PDB file of C-alpha atoms in Angstrom:
ATOM      1  CA  UNK K   1       0.000   0.000   0.000  1.00  0.00           C
ATOM      2  CA  UNK K   2       1.051   3.620  -0.536  1.00  0.00           C
ATOM      3  CA  UNK K   3       1.597   5.098   2.932  1.00  0.00           C
ATOM      4  CA  UNK K   4      -0.969   7.623   4.135  1.00  0.00           C
ATOM      5  CA  UNK K   5      -0.057  10.182   6.762  1.00  0.00           C
ATOM      6  CA  UNK K   6      -2.039  13.068   8.162  1.00  0.00           C
ATOM      7  CA  UNK K   7       0.704  15.518   9.078  1.00  0.00           C
ATOM      8  CA  UNK K   8       0.597  19.031   7.660  1.00  0.00           C
ATOM      9  CA  UNK K   9       4.146  19.904   8.700  1.00  0.00           C
ATOM     10  CA  UNK K  10       5.654  19.886   5.209  1.00  0.00           C
ATOM     11  CA  UNK K  11       5.527  23.308   3.574  1.00  0.00           C
ATOM     12  CA  UNK K  12       3.697  22.924   0.234  1.00  0.00           C
ATOM     13  CA  UNK K  13       5.771  25.668  -1.413  1.00  0.00           C
ATOM     14  CA  UNK K  14       8.772  23.326  -1.238  1.00  0.00           C
ATOM     15  CA  UNK K  15       6.994  21.228  -3.854  1.00  0.00           C
ATOM     16  CA  UNK K  16       6.727  24.042  -6.416  1.00  0.00           C
ATOM     17  CA  UNK K  17      10.035  23.323  -8.143  1.00  0.00           C
ATOM     18  CA  UNK K  18       9.380  19.587  -8.171  1.00  0.00           C
ATOM     19  CA  UNK K  19       5.943  20.081  -9.693  1.00  0.00           C
ATOM     20  CA  UNK K  20       7.399  22.359 -12.349  1.00  0.00           C
ATOM     21  CA  UNK K  21       9.786  19.612 -13.446  1.00  0.00           C
ATOM     22  CA  UNK K  22       7.031  17.005 -13.511  1.00  0.00           C
ATOM     23  CA  UNK K  23       4.771  19.355 -15.489  1.00  0.00           C
ATOM     24  CA  UNK K  24       7.455  19.675 -18.149  1.00  0.00           C
ATOM     25  CA  UNK K  25       6.922  15.995 -18.985  1.00  0.00           C
ATOM     26  CA  UNK K  26       4.126  17.361 -21.176  1.00  0.00           C
ATOM     27  CA  UNK K  27       6.889  18.746 -23.409  1.00  0.00           C
ATOM     28  CA  UNK K  28       9.527  15.991 -23.358  1.00  0.00           C
ATOM     29  CA  UNK K  29       9.644  13.890 -26.539  1.00  0.00           C
ATOM     30  CA  UNK K  30      12.169  11.604 -28.196  1.00  0.00           C
ATOM     31  CA  UNK K  31      12.732   9.961 -31.562  1.00  0.00           C
ATOM     32  CA  UNK K  32      10.760   6.836 -32.299  1.00  0.00           C
ATOM     33  CA  UNK K  33       8.319   7.249 -29.422  1.00  0.00           C
ATOM     34  CA  UNK K  34       4.735   8.407 -29.756  1.00  0.00           C
ATOM     35  CA  UNK K  35       3.808  11.610 -27.948  1.00  0.00           C
ATOM     36  CA  UNK K  36       5.281  13.120 -24.830  1.00  0.00           C
ATOM     37  CA  UNK K  37       6.445  11.319 -21.709  1.00  0.00           C
ATOM     38  CA  UNK K  38       3.254  12.463 -19.941  1.00  0.00           C
ATOM     39  CA  UNK K  39       1.070  11.073 -22.723  1.00  0.00           C
ATOM     40  CA  UNK K  40       2.844   7.724 -22.609  1.00  0.00           C
ATOM     41  CA  UNK K  41       2.641   7.486 -18.814  1.00  0.00           C
ATOM     42  CA  UNK K  42      -1.113   8.130 -19.050  1.00  0.00           C
ATOM     43  CA  UNK K  43      -1.363   5.288 -21.546  1.00  0.00           C
ATOM     44  CA  UNK K  44       0.808   3.057 -19.340  1.00  0.00           C
ATOM     45  CA  UNK K  45      -1.361   3.723 -16.286  1.00  0.00           C
ATOM     46  CA  UNK K  46      -4.560   2.727 -18.075  1.00  0.00           C
ATOM     47  CA  UNK K  47      -2.823  -0.257 -19.658  1.00  0.00           C
ATOM     48  CA  UNK K  48      -1.869  -1.592 -16.259  1.00  0.00           C
ATOM     49  CA  UNK K  49      -5.295  -0.910 -14.766  1.00  0.00           C
ATOM     50  CA  UNK K  50      -7.102  -2.610 -17.650  1.00  0.00           C
ATOM     51  CA  UNK K  51      -4.744  -5.577 -17.269  1.00  0.00           C
ATOM     52  CA  UNK K  52      -5.845  -5.921 -13.646  1.00  0.00           C
ATOM     53  CA  UNK K  53      -2.770  -4.576 -11.831  1.00  0.00           C
ATOM     54  CA  UNK K  54      -3.563  -3.449  -8.251  1.00  0.00           C
ATOM     55  CA  UNK K  55      -4.408   0.245  -8.159  1.00  0.00           C
ATOM     56  CA  UNK K  56      -2.007   1.198  -5.306  1.00  0.00           C
ATOM     57  CA  UNK K  57       0.884  -0.451  -7.146  1.00  0.00           C
ATOM     58  CA  UNK K  58       0.011   1.334 -10.391  1.00  0.00           C
ATOM     59  CA  UNK K  59      -0.231   4.702  -8.632  1.00  0.00           C
ATOM     60  CA  UNK K  60       3.107   4.195  -6.918  1.00  0.00           C
ATOM     61  CA  UNK K  61       4.907   2.870 -10.018  1.00  0.00           C
ATOM     62  CA  UNK K  62       3.643   5.538 -12.447  1.00  0.00           C
ATOM     63  CA  UNK K  63       4.409   8.323  -9.980  1.00  0.00           C
ATOM     64  CA  UNK K  64       7.935   6.969  -9.507  1.00  0.00           C
ATOM     65  CA  UNK K  65       8.412   6.753 -13.281  1.00  0.00           C
ATOM     66  CA  UNK K  66       7.286  10.370 -13.633  1.00  0.00           C
ATOM     67  CA  UNK K  67       9.811  11.458 -11.003  1.00  0.00           C
ATOM     68  CA  UNK K  68      12.622   9.594 -12.743  1.00  0.00           C
ATOM     69  CA  UNK K  69      11.638  10.989 -16.148  1.00  0.00           C
ATOM     70  CA  UNK K  70      11.605  14.536 -14.783  1.00  0.00           C
ATOM     71  CA  UNK K  71      15.395  14.238 -14.555  1.00  0.00           C
ATOM     72  CA  UNK K  72      16.251  11.516 -17.093  1.00  0.00           C
ATOM     73  CA  UNK K  73      13.720  12.360 -19.793  1.00  0.00           C
ATOM     74  CA  UNK K  74      13.234   9.323 -22.024  1.00  0.00           C
ATOM     75  CA  UNK K  75      16.247   7.462 -20.667  1.00  0.00           C
ATOM     76  CA  UNK K  76      14.123   4.770 -19.046  1.00  0.00           C
ATOM     77  CA  UNK K  77      14.363   1.112 -18.053  1.00  0.00           C
ATOM     78  CA  UNK K  78      13.737  -0.392 -21.533  1.00  0.00           C
ATOM     79  CA  UNK K  79      16.334   1.884 -23.131  1.00  0.00           C
ATOM     80  CA  UNK K  80      18.998   1.138 -20.527  1.00  0.00           C
ATOM     81  CA  UNK K  81      18.366  -2.597 -20.825  1.00  0.00           C
ATOM     82  CA  UNK K  82      18.590  -2.328 -24.622  1.00  0.00           C
ATOM     83  CA  UNK K  83      21.958  -0.580 -24.156  1.00  0.00           C
ATOM     84  CA  UNK K  84      23.220  -3.608 -22.260  1.00  0.00           C
ATOM     85  CA  UNK K  85      23.225  -2.381 -18.658  1.00  0.00           C
ATOM     86  CA  UNK K  86      22.737  -5.110 -16.036  1.00  0.00           C
ATOM     87  CA  UNK K  87      19.469  -4.942 -14.104  1.00  0.00           C
ATOM     88  CA  UNK K  88      21.222  -3.829 -10.916  1.00  0.00           C
ATOM     89  CA  UNK K  89      22.875  -0.921 -12.734  1.00  0.00           C
ATOM     90  CA  UNK K  90      19.584   0.060 -14.342  1.00  0.00           C
ATOM     91  CA  UNK K  91      17.931   0.143 -10.918  1.00  0.00           C
ATOM     92  CA  UNK K  92      20.817   2.205  -9.572  1.00  0.00           C
ATOM     93  CA  UNK K  93      20.392   4.884 -12.248  1.00  0.00           C
ATOM     94  CA  UNK K  94      16.620   5.068 -11.812  1.00  0.00           C
ATOM     95  CA  UNK K  95      16.753   5.108  -8.008  1.00  0.00           C
ATOM     96  CA  UNK K  96      19.349   7.907  -8.025  1.00  0.00           C
ATOM     97  CA  UNK K  97      17.092   9.982 -10.273  1.00  0.00           C
ATOM     98  CA  UNK K  98      14.096   9.553  -7.966  1.00  0.00           C
ATOM     99  CA  UNK K  99      16.157  10.178  -4.835  1.00  0.00           C
ATOM    100  CA  UNK K 100      17.672  13.338  -6.309  1.00  0.00           C
ATOM    101  CA  UNK K 101      14.408  14.967  -7.315  1.00  0.00           C
ATOM    102  CA  UNK K 102      12.142  13.769  -4.499  1.00  0.00           C
ATOM    103  CA  UNK K 103      13.699  15.557  -1.513  1.00  0.00           C
ATOM    104  CA  UNK K 104      10.523  17.655  -0.964  1.00  0.00           C
ATOM    105  CA  UNK K 105       8.301  14.529  -0.858  1.00  0.00           C
ATOM    106  CA  UNK K 106       7.435  13.533   2.736  1.00  0.00           C
ATOM    107  CA  UNK K 107       8.349  10.197   4.233  1.00  0.00           C
ATOM    108  CA  UNK K 108       7.353   7.406   4.138  1.00  0.00           C
ATOM    109  CA  UNK K 109       6.009   8.186   0.649  1.00  0.00           C
ATOM    110  CA  UNK K 110       9.435   9.204  -0.645  1.00  0.00           C
ATOM    111  CA  UNK K 111      11.017   5.873   0.263  1.00  0.00           C
ATOM    112  CA  UNK K 112       8.046   3.997  -1.183  1.00  0.00           C
ATOM    113  CA  UNK K 113       8.522   5.780  -4.520  1.00  0.00           C
ATOM    114  CA  UNK K 114      12.263   5.097  -4.578  1.00  0.00           C
ATOM    115  CA  UNK K 115      11.504   1.413  -4.006  1.00  0.00           C
ATOM    116  CA  UNK K 116       8.788   1.414  -6.678  1.00  0.00           C
ATOM    117  CA  UNK K 117      11.092   2.597  -9.460  1.00  0.00           C
ATOM    118  CA  UNK K 118      13.190  -0.539  -8.975  1.00  0.00           C
ATOM    119  CA  UNK K 119      10.223  -2.814  -9.776  1.00  0.00           C
ATOM    120  CA  UNK K 120       9.534  -3.308 -13.511  1.00  0.00           C
ATOM    121  CA  UNK K 121       5.947  -2.855 -14.576  1.00  0.00           C
ATOM    122  CA  UNK K 122       3.834  -5.798 -15.758  1.00  0.00           C
ATOM    123  CA  UNK K 123       3.240  -6.665 -19.379  1.00  0.00           C
ATOM    124  CA  UNK K 124       0.575  -4.473 -20.943  1.00  0.00           C
ATOM    125  CA  UNK K 125      -2.321  -5.389 -23.250  1.00  0.00           C
ATOM    126  CA  UNK K 126      -2.397  -4.145 -26.814  1.00  0.00           C
ATOM    127  CA  UNK K 127      -6.004  -2.968 -26.627  1.00  0.00           C
ATOM    128  CA  UNK K 128      -6.914   0.102 -24.614  1.00  0.00           C
ATOM    129  CA  UNK K 129     -10.285   1.770 -24.018  1.00  0.00           C
ATOM    130  CA  UNK K 130     -11.136   4.206 -26.793  1.00  0.00           C
ATOM    131  CA  UNK K 131     -11.140   7.167 -24.393  1.00  0.00           C
ATOM    132  CA  UNK K 132      -7.358   6.879 -23.903  1.00  0.00           C
ATOM    133  CA  UNK K 133      -6.595   7.788 -27.513  1.00  0.00           C
ATOM    134  CA  UNK K 134      -9.374  10.376 -27.584  1.00  0.00           C
ATOM    135  CA  UNK K 135      -7.956  12.210 -24.570  1.00  0.00           C
ATOM    136  CA  UNK K 136      -4.494  12.094 -26.139  1.00  0.00           C
ATOM    137  CA  UNK K 137      -5.914  13.788 -29.248  1.00  0.00           C
ATOM    138  CA  UNK K 138      -8.091  16.320 -27.404  1.00  0.00           C
ATOM    139  CA  UNK K 139      -6.318  19.663 -26.807  1.00  0.00           C
ATOM    140  CA  UNK K 140      -7.001  21.791 -23.753  1.00  0.00           C
ATOM    141  CA  UNK K 141      -8.919  25.017 -24.289  1.00  0.00           C
ATOM    142  CA  UNK K 142      -6.286  27.514 -23.234  1.00  0.00           C
ATOM    143  CA  UNK K 143      -7.382  30.511 -21.146  1.00  0.00           C
ATOM    144  CA  UNK K 144     -11.074  31.333 -21.492  1.00  0.00           C
ATOM    145  CA  UNK K 145     -13.429  33.693 -19.692  1.00  0.00           C
ATOM    146  CA  UNK K 146     -17.087  34.384 -20.517  1.00  0.00           C
ATOM    147  CA  UNK K 147     -17.483  37.484 -22.679  1.00  0.00           C
ATOM    148  CA  UNK K 148     -13.777  37.648 -23.557  1.00  0.00           C
ATOM    149  CA  UNK K 149     -11.745  36.288 -26.491  1.00  0.00           C
ATOM    150  CA  UNK K 150      -9.899  33.049 -25.861  1.00  0.00           C
ATOM    151  CA  UNK K 151      -6.147  33.217 -25.183  1.00  0.00           C
ATOM    152  CA  UNK K 152      -4.614  30.385 -27.181  1.00  0.00           C
ATOM    153  CA  UNK K 153      -1.263  29.060 -25.934  1.00  0.00           C
ATOM    154  CA  UNK K 154       0.766  26.829 -28.250  1.00  0.00           C
ATOM    155  CA  UNK K 155       1.762  24.119 -28.146  1.00  0.00           C
ATOM    156  CA  UNK K 156      -1.439  23.197 -26.355  1.00  0.00           C
ATOM    157  CA  UNK K 157      -1.309  20.388 -23.807  1.00  0.00           C
ATOM    158  CA  UNK K 158      -3.729  17.534 -24.323  1.00  0.00           C
ATOM    159  CA  UNK K 159      -6.127  16.077 -21.779  1.00  0.00           C
ATOM    160  CA  UNK K 160      -4.141  12.882 -21.294  1.00  0.00           C
ATOM    161  CA  UNK K 161      -1.095  14.940 -20.297  1.00  0.00           C
ATOM    162  CA  UNK K 162      -3.103  17.081 -17.896  1.00  0.00           C
ATOM    163  CA  UNK K 163      -4.795  14.083 -16.265  1.00  0.00           C
ATOM    164  CA  UNK K 164      -1.485  12.247 -15.813  1.00  0.00           C
ATOM    165  CA  UNK K 165       0.282  15.206 -14.246  1.00  0.00           C
ATOM    166  CA  UNK K 166      -2.644  15.909 -11.898  1.00  0.00           C
ATOM    167  CA  UNK K 167      -2.622  12.219 -10.904  1.00  0.00           C
ATOM    168  CA  UNK K 168       1.087  12.365 -10.026  1.00  0.00           C
ATOM    169  CA  UNK K 169       0.697  15.639  -8.124  1.00  0.00           C
ATOM    170  CA  UNK K 170      -2.262  14.084  -6.316  1.00  0.00           C
ATOM    171  CA  UNK K 171      -0.218  11.140  -5.059  1.00  0.00           C
ATOM    172  CA  UNK K 172       2.471  13.499  -3.768  1.00  0.00           C
ATOM    173  CA  UNK K 173      -0.049  15.849  -2.123  1.00  0.00           C
ATOM    174  CA  UNK K 174      -2.225  13.101  -0.623  1.00  0.00           C
ATOM    175  CA  UNK K 175      -0.248  12.786   2.649  1.00  0.00           C
ATOM    176  CA  UNK K 176      -0.729  16.487   3.340  1.00  0.00           C
ATOM    177  CA  UNK K 177      -4.499  16.045   3.303  1.00  0.00           C
ATOM    178  CA  UNK K 178      -4.664  12.585   4.874  1.00  0.00           C
ATOM    179  CA  UNK K 179      -6.058  11.244   1.599  1.00  0.00           C
ATOM    180  CA  UNK K 180      -5.753   7.826   0.018  1.00  0.00           C
ATOM    181  CA  UNK K 181      -3.184   8.359  -2.776  1.00  0.00           C
ATOM    182  CA  UNK K 182      -4.508   5.559  -4.966  1.00  0.00           C
ATOM    183  CA  UNK K 183      -8.039   6.983  -4.979  1.00  0.00           C
ATOM    184  CA  UNK K 184      -6.751  10.468  -5.803  1.00  0.00           C
ATOM    185  CA  UNK K 185      -4.577   9.024  -8.570  1.00  0.00           C
ATOM    186  CA  UNK K 186      -7.487   7.193 -10.199  1.00  0.00           C
ATOM    187  CA  UNK K 187      -9.878  10.121  -9.841  1.00  0.00           C
ATOM    188  CA  UNK K 188      -7.351  12.384 -11.556  1.00  0.00           C
ATOM    189  CA  UNK K 189      -6.751   9.926 -14.403  1.00  0.00           C
ATOM    190  CA  UNK K 190     -10.525   9.892 -15.023  1.00  0.00           C
ATOM    191  CA  UNK K 191     -11.540  13.457 -14.217  1.00  0.00           C
ATOM    192  CA  UNK K 192     -11.767  14.567 -17.857  1.00  0.00           C
ATOM    193  CA  UNK K 193     -13.645  11.538 -19.161  1.00  0.00           C
ATOM    194  CA  UNK K 194     -16.201  13.921 -20.687  1.00  0.00           C
ATOM    195  CA  UNK K 195     -13.521  15.446 -22.920  1.00  0.00           C
ATOM    196  CA  UNK K 196     -12.922  12.109 -24.621  1.00  0.00           C
ATOM    197  CA  UNK K 197     -15.885  12.965 -26.827  1.00  0.00           C
ATOM    198  CA  UNK K 198     -16.534  16.603 -25.939  1.00  0.00           C
ATOM    199  CA  UNK K 199     -14.152  19.253 -27.342  1.00  0.00           C
ATOM    200  CA  UNK K 200     -12.852  21.617 -24.669  1.00  0.00           C
ATOM    201  CA  UNK K 201     -14.362  25.085 -24.987  1.00  0.00           C
ATOM    202  CA  UNK K 202     -13.294  26.049 -21.478  1.00  0.00           C
ATOM    203  CA  UNK K 203     -15.125  28.162 -18.922  1.00  0.00           C
ATOM    204  CA  UNK K 204     -16.749  30.200 -21.711  1.00  0.00           C
ATOM    205  CA  UNK K 205     -18.369  27.196 -23.368  1.00  0.00           C
ATOM    206  CA  UNK K 206     -19.492  25.737 -20.057  1.00  0.00           C
ATOM    207  CA  UNK K 207     -21.317  28.953 -19.168  1.00  0.00           C
ATOM    208  CA  UNK K 208     -22.966  29.157 -22.592  1.00  0.00           C
ATOM    209  CA  UNK K 209     -24.227  25.581 -22.299  1.00  0.00           C
ATOM    210  CA  UNK K 210     -25.919  26.533 -19.046  1.00  0.00           C
ATOM    211  CA  UNK K 211     -28.340  23.873 -17.833  1.00  0.00           C
ATOM    212  CA  UNK K 212     -27.318  21.624 -20.724  1.00  0.00           C
ATOM    213  CA  UNK K 213     -23.737  21.299 -19.425  1.00  0.00           C
ATOM    214  CA  UNK K 214     -24.440  18.541 -16.902  1.00  0.00           C
ATOM    215  CA  UNK K 215     -26.355  16.196 -19.235  1.00  0.00           C
ATOM    216  CA  UNK K 216     -23.891  16.696 -22.103  1.00  0.00           C
ATOM    217  CA  UNK K 217     -20.897  15.963 -19.877  1.00  0.00           C
ATOM    218  CA  UNK K 218     -22.606  12.964 -18.294  1.00  0.00           C
ATOM    219  CA  UNK K 219     -23.308  11.460 -21.710  1.00  0.00           C
ATOM    220  CA  UNK K 220     -19.609  11.297 -22.510  1.00  0.00           C
ATOM    221  CA  UNK K 221     -18.621  10.233 -18.984  1.00  0.00           C
ATOM    222  CA  UNK K 222     -21.050   7.306 -19.241  1.00  0.00           C
ATOM    223  CA  UNK K 223     -19.618   6.412 -22.641  1.00  0.00           C
ATOM    224  CA  UNK K 224     -16.071   6.265 -21.225  1.00  0.00           C
ATOM    225  CA  UNK K 225     -17.132   4.307 -18.139  1.00  0.00           C
ATOM    226  CA  UNK K 226     -19.025   1.867 -20.320  1.00  0.00           C
ATOM    227  CA  UNK K 227     -15.812   0.832 -22.069  1.00  0.00           C
ATOM    228  CA  UNK K 228     -14.362  -0.575 -18.819  1.00  0.00           C
ATOM    229  CA  UNK K 229     -15.002  -4.007 -17.357  1.00  0.00           C
ATOM    230  CA  UNK K 230     -17.468  -3.927 -14.441  1.00  0.00           C
ATOM    231  CA  UNK K 231     -14.956  -4.136 -11.581  1.00  0.00           C
ATOM    232  CA  UNK K 232     -12.728  -1.348 -12.862  1.00  0.00           C
ATOM    233  CA  UNK K 233     -15.783   0.681 -13.934  1.00  0.00           C
ATOM    234  CA  UNK K 234     -17.114   0.566 -10.376  1.00  0.00           C
ATOM    235  CA  UNK K 235     -13.732   1.513  -8.888  1.00  0.00           C
ATOM    236  CA  UNK K 236     -13.374   4.476 -11.275  1.00  0.00           C
ATOM    237  CA  UNK K 237     -16.918   5.689 -10.560  1.00  0.00           C
ATOM    238  CA  UNK K 238     -16.240   5.496  -6.821  1.00  0.00           C
ATOM    239  CA  UNK K 239     -12.982   7.405  -7.158  1.00  0.00           C
ATOM    240  CA  UNK K 240     -14.676  10.105  -9.235  1.00  0.00           C
ATOM    241  CA  UNK K 241     -17.064  10.860  -6.374  1.00  0.00           C
ATOM    242  CA  UNK K 242     -14.361  13.039  -4.798  1.00  0.00           C
ATOM    243  CA  UNK K 243     -14.436  15.384  -7.804  1.00  0.00           C
ATOM    244  CA  UNK K 244     -17.656  17.067  -6.704  1.00  0.00           C
ATOM    245  CA  UNK K 245     -16.164  19.211  -3.917  1.00  0.00           C
ATOM    246  CA  UNK K 246     -13.251  19.703  -1.542  1.00  0.00           C
ATOM    247  CA  UNK K 247     -15.063  18.423   1.541  1.00  0.00           C
ATOM    248  CA  UNK K 248     -13.219  15.089   1.764  1.00  0.00           C
ATOM    249  CA  UNK K 249      -9.464  14.421   2.099  1.00  0.00           C
ATOM    250  CA  UNK K 250      -9.435  12.921  -1.391  1.00  0.00           C
ATOM    251  CA  UNK K 251     -11.382  15.864  -2.791  1.00  0.00           C
ATOM    252  CA  UNK K 252      -8.931  18.323  -1.269  1.00  0.00           C
ATOM    253  CA  UNK K 253      -5.892  16.442  -2.563  1.00  0.00           C
ATOM    254  CA  UNK K 254      -7.380  16.171  -6.056  1.00  0.00           C
ATOM    255  CA  UNK K 255      -8.481  19.801  -6.317  1.00  0.00           C
ATOM    256  CA  UNK K 256      -5.134  21.007  -4.963  1.00  0.00           C
ATOM    257  CA  UNK K 257      -3.336  18.990  -7.636  1.00  0.00           C
ATOM    258  CA  UNK K 258      -5.723  20.161 -10.364  1.00  0.00           C
ATOM    259  CA  UNK K 259      -5.442  23.870  -9.656  1.00  0.00           C
ATOM    260  CA  UNK K 260      -1.660  23.664  -9.294  1.00  0.00           C
ATOM    261  CA  UNK K 261      -1.337  22.073 -12.727  1.00  0.00           C
ATOM    262  CA  UNK K 262      -3.775  24.461 -14.397  1.00  0.00           C
ATOM    263  CA  UNK K 263      -1.929  27.535 -13.131  1.00  0.00           C
ATOM    264  CA  UNK K 264       1.613  26.182 -13.475  1.00  0.00           C
ATOM    265  CA  UNK K 265       0.917  25.236 -17.092  1.00  0.00           C
ATOM    266  CA  UNK K 266       0.266  28.910 -17.840  1.00  0.00           C
ATOM    267  CA  UNK K 267       3.307  29.914 -15.769  1.00  0.00           C
ATOM    268  CA  UNK K 268       5.449  27.699 -18.002  1.00  0.00           C
ATOM    269  CA  UNK K 269       4.345  29.604 -21.094  1.00  0.00           C
ATOM    270  CA  UNK K 270       5.036  32.932 -19.380  1.00  0.00           C
ATOM    271  CA  UNK K 271       8.445  31.719 -18.190  1.00  0.00           C
ATOM    272  CA  UNK K 272       9.427  30.741 -21.723  1.00  0.00           C
ATOM    273  CA  UNK K 273       8.279  34.086 -23.085  1.00  0.00           C
ATOM    274  CA  UNK K 274      10.338  36.029 -20.512  1.00  0.00           C
ATOM    275  CA  UNK K 275      13.525  33.935 -20.756  1.00  0.00           C
ATOM    276  CA  UNK K 276      16.697  36.054 -21.044  1.00  0.00           C
ATOM    277  CA  UNK K 277      20.157  35.334 -22.387  1.00  0.00           C
ATOM    278  CA  UNK K 278      21.603  36.144 -18.960  1.00  0.00           C
ATOM    279  CA  UNK K 279      19.701  33.183 -17.556  1.00  0.00           C
ATOM    280  CA  UNK K 280      20.646  30.887 -20.447  1.00  0.00           C
ATOM    281  CA  UNK K 281      24.364  31.737 -20.470  1.00  0.00           C
ATOM    282  CA  UNK K 282      24.755  32.527 -16.780  1.00  0.00           C
ATOM    283  CA  UNK K 283      22.444  30.481 -14.592  1.00  0.00           C
ATOM    284  CA  UNK K 284      22.047  27.571 -17.019  1.00  0.00           C
ATOM    285  CA  UNK K 285      25.641  27.573 -18.353  1.00  0.00           C
ATOM    286  CA  UNK K 286      24.669  26.897 -21.976  1.00  0.00           C
ATOM    287  CA  UNK K 287      28.346  27.281 -22.890  1.00  0.00           C
ATOM    288  CA  UNK K 288      29.575  25.112 -20.056  1.00  0.00           C
ATOM    289  CA  UNK K 289      33.003  24.402 -18.635  1.00  0.00           C
ATOM    290  CA  UNK K 290      35.222  22.114 -20.653  1.00  0.00           C
ATOM    291  CA  UNK K 291      38.416  22.029 -22.693  1.00  0.00           C
ATOM    292  CA  UNK K 292      36.988  24.120 -25.534  1.00  0.00           C
ATOM    293  CA  UNK K 293      35.092  26.708 -23.466  1.00  0.00           C
ATOM    294  CA  UNK K 294      37.766  29.429 -23.903  1.00  0.00           C
ATOM    295  CA  UNK K 295      37.541  28.950 -27.664  1.00  0.00           C
ATOM    296  CA  UNK K 296      33.732  29.044 -27.543  1.00  0.00           C
ATOM    297  CA  UNK K 297      33.838  32.274 -25.523  1.00  0.00           C
ATOM    298  CA  UNK K 298      36.268  33.850 -28.003  1.00  0.00           C
ATOM    299  CA  UNK K 299      34.087  32.916 -30.991  1.00  0.00           C
ATOM    300  CA  UNK K 300      30.994  34.418 -29.374  1.00  0.00           C
ATOM    301  CA  UNK K 301      32.875  37.589 -28.425  1.00  0.00           C
ATOM    302  CA  UNK K 302      34.256  38.011 -31.956  1.00  0.00           C
ATOM    303  CA  UNK K 303      30.790  37.632 -33.443  1.00  0.00           C
ATOM    304  CA  UNK K 304      29.226  39.784 -30.702  1.00  0.00           C
ATOM    305  CA  UNK K 305      26.804  37.073 -29.671  1.00  0.00           C
ATOM    306  CA  UNK K 306      24.598  37.646 -27.812  1.00  0.00           C
TER     307      UNK K 306
END
């Protein structure tokens, strides 16, 4: 089981940097692999759940994989094994990545996630519910407000990416609220079921639909739920009950994770737009130390770059 604790001693602002790195998995891609890391982790989570893997194990394993990927990108277990590394060395690399990034995560959850990254996931079925691909293809609305033009931010995240990142945040935030991490994880994975078939028009569209919003959303939620086998369908429906409000521990953990991702996604776009060369060359050491750095510096100075 994923440990649950009820302490509120850990300052949530310590998690901001960690969440920023996890959120960037919506933008990490590599050759020969479909979609972003976040998209593929969403697919992996549903693959394992459909195959019957225990929910707490799936929540722990996918969260640990997200933490490792936040530092390693697409250098994952299959790639390292393909490169010929022994299993023990592969585990060492992955565990170091999780340990390095997870300092703000409270114990005993942190140790549980470090342990989880060392356990390979189960084999996954080829067939997935239709809603998985639909959510991968469905872009988020951007910034909308009734009566105002939409602010479109490109590249737009998709709903699979958003749901996966909220699920991972939810597991990490669950101890703060005394919530069951597995329930929060599953609720987050399924909280945009309606957008599998319903394009996202944001707050503006929801207000214009008025009284029709509930029935329209429920139609597509029912369609997604109907594609699951009865046991998993029941578990997903139960987990989704916490979406209605923030009156339960699970509801608070989910809504905290959801609002953090919604706002930090916009912050990422603003951060990119305000990036300066001082940060790139100074703080980030784009031209980094090495035997040819003096030559690099001379070339840039001669060409007056930047």
